[in-house]
Amino acid sequence: MAFSRLYDGPEPSRINKWLGQSGVCSRREADALIADGLVSIDGEVVTDAGRKIEPGQTLTLSDRAETALAAGITIVMHKPLGYVSGQPEPDKVPAVRLLTEANRIGPGNAPAADASLPPIGRLDEDSRGLLLLSSDGVVAKAVIGPDSDLDKEYLVRVVGDVTEKKLKILRHGIMLDGRQLRPAYVSRMESFRLKFILREGRNRQIRRMCAMVDLEVVDLIRVRIGPLKLDNLPEGRWRMLTAEERVALVG
């Protein structure tokens, strides 16, 4: 049965804005559904992306629109040390092994053993923290696509002499693999504890950046991806991404 909802707002609202605020889909997805002719108001197919819905009108998404929006799932995990994000070598343990009912927090069910849930952004074996595993292509594009502007936050403990000069280099002066890195936000939280906020995710980027200024990373935890925070999710546990969190991620 197609999705229908009565709009009871006090004044007209753009369709994409209302669907986004309602947690049905992102504004970008709403525009795509309208372009494909999958949205109607009071039985009339909407063709204008700027169309507003009036109080008392009913919006309907076609069955095909619902299928498109339900195409994938996303897991939020607190990855411990010793697990690799993606397809492992024979002697490595993949993070998907942790997707059991015993490790689940909150509603939902553990995905099938053969479910395809690739990592959305790497987190190395010797790093821990927030990891997304997803079959949702829209989420993947929003987080790691070429046009993604979501930043990622890391708390990093280092060994070595942390100076203001080194922090300045980490923020602006590093080249990796012959390419200049985007400016990074790097601040000192404690004597040997730094906060990194990056807008890219090169292979082992923070460890390599630190090595170039004679700092050794001894602990690295990712605590945020865009608006999504690790918060109090225990290490080794996982939960489902909520509809509201998905909308916040994909914009």
Short mmCIF file of C-alpha atoms in Angstrom, two decimals:
data_model
loop_
_atom_site.label_atom_id
_atom_site.label_comp_id
_atom_site.label_asym_id
_atom_site.label_seq_id
_atom_site.Cartn_x
_atom_site.Cartn_y
_atom_site.Cartn_z
CA MET A 1 0.00 0.00 0.00
CA ALA A 2 1.33 3.42 -0.94
CA PHE A 3 2.43 5.82 1.79
CA SER A 4 -0.03 8.67 2.47
CA ARG A 5 0.05 11.42 5.05
CA LEU A 6 -2.25 14.36 5.77
CA TYR A 7 -0.46 17.69 6.09
CA ASP A 8 -1.73 19.44 9.23
CA GLY A 9 0.81 22.26 9.42
CA PRO A 10 -0.38 25.81 10.07
CA GLU A 11 0.81 27.18 6.72
CA PRO A 12 1.98 25.91 3.30
CA SER A 13 5.33 24.13 3.21
CA ARG A 14 7.63 22.99 0.45
CA ILE A 15 7.20 19.26 -0.08
CA ASN A 16 10.90 18.44 0.25
CA LYS A 17 11.18 20.44 3.48
CA TRP A 18 8.16 18.75 5.05
CA LEU A 19 9.26 15.23 4.09
CA GLY A 20 12.73 15.95 5.46
CA GLN A 21 11.42 17.31 8.77
CA SER A 22 9.07 14.34 9.05
CA GLY A 23 11.93 11.85 8.73
CA VAL A 24 10.44 10.25 5.62
CA CYS A 25 13.43 11.03 3.39
CA SER A 26 15.98 13.76 2.77
CA ARG A 27 15.19 16.90 0.80
CA ARG A 28 17.47 15.68 -1.95
CA GLU A 29 15.63 12.36 -2.13
CA ALA A 30 12.27 14.17 -2.15
CA ASP A 31 13.37 16.23 -5.16
CA ALA A 32 14.42 13.04 -6.95
CA LEU A 33 11.08 11.36 -6.21
CA ILE A 34 9.21 14.39 -7.57
CA ALA A 35 11.37 14.39 -10.71
CA ASP A 36 10.49 10.72 -11.25
CA GLY A 37 6.74 11.41 -10.90
CA LEU A 38 6.42 9.35 -7.71
CA VAL A 39 4.76 12.01 -5.50
CA SER A 40 1.14 13.16 -5.65
CA ILE A 41 -1.03 15.57 -3.69
CA ASP A 42 -4.75 14.81 -3.45
CA GLY A 43 -4.35 12.41 -6.36
CA GLU A 44 -2.49 14.85 -8.66
CA VAL A 45 1.09 13.95 -9.59
CA VAL A 46 3.52 16.70 -8.57
CA THR A 47 5.84 17.91 -11.32
CA ASP A 48 7.28 21.07 -9.74
CA ALA A 49 10.13 20.58 -7.23
CA GLY A 50 9.19 23.89 -5.62
CA ARG A 51 5.56 22.89 -5.04
CA LYS A 52 4.12 23.58 -1.60
CA ILE A 53 1.62 21.41 0.20
CA GLU A 54 -1.35 23.21 1.75
CA PRO A 55 -2.92 22.48 5.17
CA GLY A 56 -5.50 19.72 4.82
CA GLN A 57 -3.97 18.21 1.67
CA THR A 58 -2.80 14.59 1.52
CA LEU A 59 0.57 13.63 0.09
CA THR A 60 1.06 10.16 -1.34
CA LEU A 61 4.25 8.34 -2.30
CA SER A 62 3.87 5.60 -4.90
CA ASP A 63 4.83 2.01 -4.12
CA ARG A 64 7.93 2.49 -6.28
CA ALA A 65 8.98 5.47 -4.16
CA GLU A 66 8.65 3.43 -0.97
CA THR A 67 10.71 0.62 -2.49
CA ALA A 68 13.46 3.07 -3.42
CA LEU A 69 13.56 4.58 0.08
CA ALA A 70 13.65 1.18 1.77
CA ALA A 71 16.45 -0.15 -0.40
CA GLY A 72 19.11 -0.40 2.27
CA ILE A 73 19.94 -0.52 5.97
CA THR A 74 22.69 1.18 7.92
CA ILE A 75 24.40 -0.10 11.05
CA VAL A 76 26.04 2.20 13.60
CA MET A 77 28.88 0.39 15.36
CA HIS A 78 31.52 1.10 17.98
CA LYS A 79 34.36 -0.84 16.42
CA PRO A 80 36.97 -2.15 18.87
CA LEU A 81 40.66 -2.60 18.18
CA GLY A 82 41.63 -5.74 16.31
CA TYR A 83 38.78 -5.75 13.80
CA VAL A 84 39.07 -4.61 10.19
CA SER A 85 36.35 -2.55 8.51
CA GLY A 86 35.95 -4.37 5.21
CA GLN A 87 36.85 -7.60 3.46
CA PRO A 88 39.71 -9.05 5.49
CA GLU A 89 42.79 -11.06 4.66
CA PRO A 90 42.60 -14.68 5.87
CA ASP A 91 44.11 -13.90 9.27
CA LYS A 92 41.97 -10.81 9.98
CA VAL A 93 38.56 -10.51 11.66
CA PRO A 94 35.91 -8.34 9.93
CA ALA A 95 33.74 -5.96 11.94
CA VAL A 96 30.57 -7.61 10.56
CA ARG A 97 31.28 -10.55 12.88
CA LEU A 98 30.08 -8.32 15.70
CA LEU A 99 26.58 -8.00 14.19
CA THR A 100 24.88 -10.46 16.52
CA GLU A 101 21.69 -10.15 18.56
CA ALA A 102 23.78 -10.28 21.74
CA ASN A 103 25.68 -7.15 20.66
CA ARG A 104 22.63 -5.18 19.50
CA ILE A 105 21.47 -2.05 21.32
CA GLY A 106 17.89 -0.85 20.77
CA PRO A 107 15.24 -1.99 18.27
CA GLY A 108 15.86 -4.03 15.13
CA ASN A 109 17.19 -7.43 14.24
CA ALA A 110 20.66 -8.64 13.39
CA PRO A 111 21.13 -8.71 9.60
CA ALA A 112 21.34 -12.04 7.80
CA ALA A 113 24.74 -13.70 7.85
CA ASP A 114 25.07 -13.26 4.08
CA ALA A 115 23.91 -9.61 4.03
CA SER A 116 26.15 -7.25 2.07
CA LEU A 117 27.07 -4.41 4.43
CA PRO A 118 30.24 -2.69 3.25
CA PRO A 119 31.88 -0.10 5.49
CA ILE A 120 31.07 3.54 4.72
CA GLY A 121 34.52 4.98 5.37
CA ARG A 122 37.50 3.04 6.64
CA LEU A 123 38.55 2.60 10.24
CA ASP A 124 41.84 0.74 10.54
CA GLU A 125 42.43 -2.41 12.56
CA ASP A 126 44.44 -0.44 15.12
CA SER A 127 41.80 2.31 15.41
CA ARG A 128 38.44 2.24 17.15
CA GLY A 129 35.20 4.15 17.34
CA LEU A 130 32.29 5.09 15.08
CA LEU A 131 31.91 2.87 12.01
CA LEU A 132 29.00 2.74 9.57
CA LEU A 133 28.16 -0.46 7.70
CA SER A 134 25.50 0.04 5.06
CA SER A 135 23.72 -1.28 1.99
CA ASP A 136 22.16 2.15 1.49
CA GLY A 137 23.73 3.81 -1.54
CA VAL A 138 22.34 7.24 -0.65
CA VAL A 139 24.01 7.15 2.76
CA ALA A 140 27.26 5.96 1.20
CA LYS A 141 27.27 8.80 -1.31
CA ALA A 142 26.50 11.36 1.40
CA VAL A 143 29.32 10.16 3.66
CA ILE A 144 32.14 9.23 1.27
CA GLY A 145 30.99 10.42 -2.17
CA PRO A 146 33.12 12.92 -4.11
CA ASP A 147 30.76 15.77 -3.22
CA SER A 148 30.48 14.92 0.47
CA ASP A 149 31.14 17.78 2.85
CA LEU A 150 30.60 15.84 6.08
CA ASP A 151 33.48 16.21 8.50
CA LYS A 152 34.80 13.44 10.73
CA GLU A 153 36.07 13.97 14.27
CA TYR A 154 38.81 11.94 15.94
CA LEU A 155 40.43 11.97 19.37
CA VAL A 156 44.08 11.01 19.06
CA ARG A 157 46.70 10.24 21.70
CA VAL A 158 50.30 10.69 20.56
CA VAL A 159 53.83 10.21 21.79
CA GLY A 160 56.35 12.93 21.02
CA ASP A 161 56.95 16.63 21.47
CA VAL A 162 53.72 18.46 20.59
CA THR A 163 54.59 22.02 19.59
CA GLU A 164 52.58 24.86 18.12
CA LYS A 165 54.75 24.67 15.00
CA LYS A 166 53.81 21.01 14.50
CA LEU A 167 50.13 21.76 15.03
CA LYS A 168 50.33 24.50 12.41
CA ILE A 169 51.88 22.07 9.92
CA LEU A 170 49.20 19.47 10.66
CA ARG A 171 46.50 22.05 10.01
CA HIS A 172 47.81 23.40 6.71
CA GLY A 173 51.11 22.05 5.50
CA ILE A 174 50.93 18.31 4.80
CA MET A 175 51.15 16.56 1.43
CA LEU A 176 50.40 12.85 1.06
CA ASP A 177 51.03 10.81 -2.06
CA GLY A 178 51.97 13.97 -3.94
CA ARG A 179 48.69 15.74 -3.14
CA GLN A 180 48.01 18.60 -0.78
CA LEU A 181 45.57 17.67 1.97
CA ARG A 182 42.56 19.81 2.69
CA PRO A 183 42.98 22.10 5.71
CA ALA A 184 42.30 20.21 8.93
CA TYR A 185 41.12 21.37 12.32
CA VAL A 186 43.72 20.19 14.85
CA SER A 187 43.73 21.27 18.49
CA ARG A 188 45.44 20.14 21.67
CA MET A 189 43.02 18.87 24.32
CA GLU A 190 45.63 17.66 26.82
CA SER A 191 49.43 17.38 26.77
CA PHE A 192 49.43 14.39 24.42
CA ARG A 193 45.82 14.26 23.30
CA LEU A 194 44.72 15.96 20.08
CA LYS A 195 41.42 16.52 18.33
CA PHE A 196 41.36 16.15 14.53
CA ILE A 197 38.43 17.18 12.33
CA LEU A 198 38.89 16.14 8.70
CA ARG A 199 36.85 16.55 5.53
CA GLU A 200 38.58 13.72 3.70
CA GLY A 201 39.62 10.17 4.49
CA ARG A 202 42.91 9.17 2.93
CA ASN A 203 44.44 5.81 3.85
CA ARG A 204 45.75 5.98 7.45
CA GLN A 205 45.72 9.74 7.04
CA ILE A 206 46.05 10.87 10.66
CA ARG A 207 48.81 8.39 11.48
CA ARG A 208 50.77 9.42 8.40
CA MET A 209 50.22 13.12 9.10
CA CYS A 210 51.52 12.71 12.65
CA ALA A 211 54.52 10.65 11.53
CA MET A 212 55.56 13.51 9.24
CA VAL A 213 55.98 15.78 12.28
CA ASP A 214 57.63 13.10 14.46
CA LEU A 215 54.56 12.18 16.47
CA GLU A 216 53.51 8.56 17.00
CA VAL A 217 49.83 7.76 17.31
CA VAL A 218 49.16 5.33 20.15
CA ASP A 219 45.37 5.60 20.26
CA LEU A 220 42.82 6.85 17.73
CA ILE A 221 39.05 6.89 18.17
CA ARG A 222 36.52 8.31 15.72
CA VAL A 223 33.71 9.99 17.67
CA ARG A 224 31.65 11.72 14.98
CA ILE A 225 30.68 11.57 11.29
CA GLY A 226 28.88 14.77 10.34
CA PRO A 227 25.88 15.08 12.69
CA LEU A 228 26.15 11.46 13.86
CA LYS A 229 27.97 10.96 17.18
CA LEU A 230 29.35 7.86 18.86
CA ASP A 231 27.97 9.06 22.20
CA ASN A 232 27.61 6.28 24.76
CA LEU A 233 27.43 3.30 22.39
CA PRO A 234 29.56 0.66 24.17
CA GLU A 235 32.62 -0.76 22.45
CA GLY A 236 31.80 -3.82 20.37
CA ARG A 237 28.07 -3.02 20.26
CA TRP A 238 25.87 -1.83 17.38
CA ARG A 239 22.48 -0.33 16.64
CA MET A 240 20.35 0.61 13.65
CA LEU A 241 20.58 4.10 12.17
CA THR A 242 17.30 5.90 12.87
CA ALA A 243 15.21 7.54 10.15
CA GLU A 244 15.93 10.95 11.65
CA GLU A 245 19.69 10.30 11.67
CA ARG A 246 19.57 9.15 8.06
CA VAL A 247 17.85 12.36 6.99
CA ALA A 248 20.44 14.40 8.90
CA LEU A 249 23.29 12.53 7.15
CA VAL A 250 22.00 12.67 3.60
CA GLY A 251 20.74 16.24 3.81
#
